CSV table of C-alpha atoms in Angstrom, one decimal:
chain,number,residue,atom,x,y,z
T,18,MET,CA,0.0,0.0,0.0
T,19,PRO,CA,1.4,3.4,-0.9
T,20,PRO,CA,2.5,5.6,2.0
T,21,GLY,CA,-0.1,7.9,3.5
T,22,LEU,CA,-3.0,5.6,2.9
T,23,CYS,CA,-5.0,3.7,5.5
T,24,THR,CA,-7.4,0.8,5.4
T,25,LEU,CA,-10.8,0.9,7.0
T,26,THR,CA,-12.5,-2.5,7.4
T,27,MET,CA,-16.3,-2.3,7.2
T,28,THR,CA,-17.8,-5.2,9.2
T,29,SER,CA,-21.2,-4.4,7.7
T,30,TRP,CA,-22.6,-2.0,5.2
T,31,HIS,CA,-26.2,-1.3,4.3
T,32,GLY,CA,-27.0,-0.4,0.7
T,33,GLU,CA,-24.6,0.1,-2.2
T,34,LEU,CA,-20.9,0.3,-1.4
T,35,PRO,CA,-19.2,3.7,-2.0
T,36,VAL,CA,-17.0,4.0,-5.0
T,37,PRO,CA,-13.5,5.6,-5.4
T,38,GLY,CA,-13.8,9.4,-5.1
T,39,HIS,CA,-16.5,9.2,-2.4
T,40,TYR,CA,-15.8,10.0,1.2
T,41,VAL,CA,-16.7,8.2,4.5
T,42,LYS,CA,-16.9,10.1,7.7
T,43,ALA,CA,-18.2,9.3,11.2
T,44,PRO,CA,-20.9,11.8,12.4
T,45,ARG,CA,-18.7,13.4,15.0
T,46,GLY,CA,-15.4,12.6,13.2
T,47,ARG,CA,-12.6,15.1,12.8
T,48,THR,CA,-11.4,13.3,9.7
T,49,ALA,CA,-13.0,12.4,6.5
T,50,PHE,CA,-11.6,9.5,4.4
T,51,LEU,CA,-11.3,9.8,0.6
T,52,ILE,CA,-11.9,6.3,-0.8
T,53,VAL,CA,-9.1,5.4,-3.3
T,54,GLU,CA,-10.0,1.7,-3.6
T,55,VAL,CA,-12.8,-0.7,-2.5
T,56,ARG,CA,-11.8,-4.3,-1.8
T,57,ARG,CA,-14.6,-6.8,-1.5
T,58,PRO,CA,-14.0,-10.1,0.3
T,59,ILE,CA,-12.6,-12.9,-1.9
T,60,ARG,CA,-14.4,-15.8,-0.2
T,61,ALA,CA,-18.1,-16.1,0.8
T,62,GLY,CA,-18.6,-16.0,4.6
T,63,ALA,CA,-15.9,-13.4,5.2
T,64,ARG,CA,-16.3,-11.5,8.5
T,65,TYR,CA,-16.3,-8.1,6.7
T,66,ALA,CA,-18.3,-6.4,4.0
T,67,ALA,CA,-15.5,-4.5,2.4
T,68,ARG,CA,-12.2,-2.8,3.0
T,69,PHE,CA,-11.7,0.8,1.9
T,70,ILE,CA,-8.2,2.0,1.0
T,71,CYS,CA,-8.4,5.7,2.0
T,72,GLU,CA,-6.5,8.9,2.2
T,73,ARG,CA,-7.2,11.1,5.2
T,74,ALA,CA,-8.8,14.5,4.5
T,75,ASN,CA,-9.9,17.5,6.5
T,76,PRO,CA,-13.8,17.6,6.4
T,77,ALA,CA,-13.8,21.4,6.5
T,78,ARG,CA,-12.1,21.3,3.1
T,79,LEU,CA,-14.5,19.0,1.3
T,80,SER,CA,-16.3,20.6,-1.7
T,81,ALA,CA,-20.0,21.2,-1.5
T,82,ASP,CA,-20.7,18.5,-4.1
T,83,ALA,CA,-18.6,15.9,-2.4
T,84,VAL,CA,-20.4,12.6,-1.8
T,85,VAL,CA,-20.0,11.7,1.9
T,86,HIS,CA,-21.2,8.4,3.4
T,87,THR,CA,-21.7,8.1,7.1
T,88,PHE,CA,-20.1,5.2,8.9
T,89,TYR,CA,-19.8,4.3,12.6
T,90,TRP,CA,-16.7,3.0,14.3
T,91,ASN,CA,-17.0,-0.4,16.1
T,92,PRO,CA,-16.8,-0.3,19.8
T,93,ARG,CA,-13.5,-1.5,21.2
């Protein structure tokens, strides 16, 4: 993975998955994540819905027409 990117593993996702160029952000999050790549599980029965390869972004700098999907962090 190129430097500066992170992976967010979505254990569940309702509806259509986002596509590269969309953002994901927690409702109270201080960081938005620009999706660079969406990786679906290879095998059936995987314990996650998708992995998003992302670049961190400042939510205050997102354009007005940016597509932002809400997601929730799993409790630890």
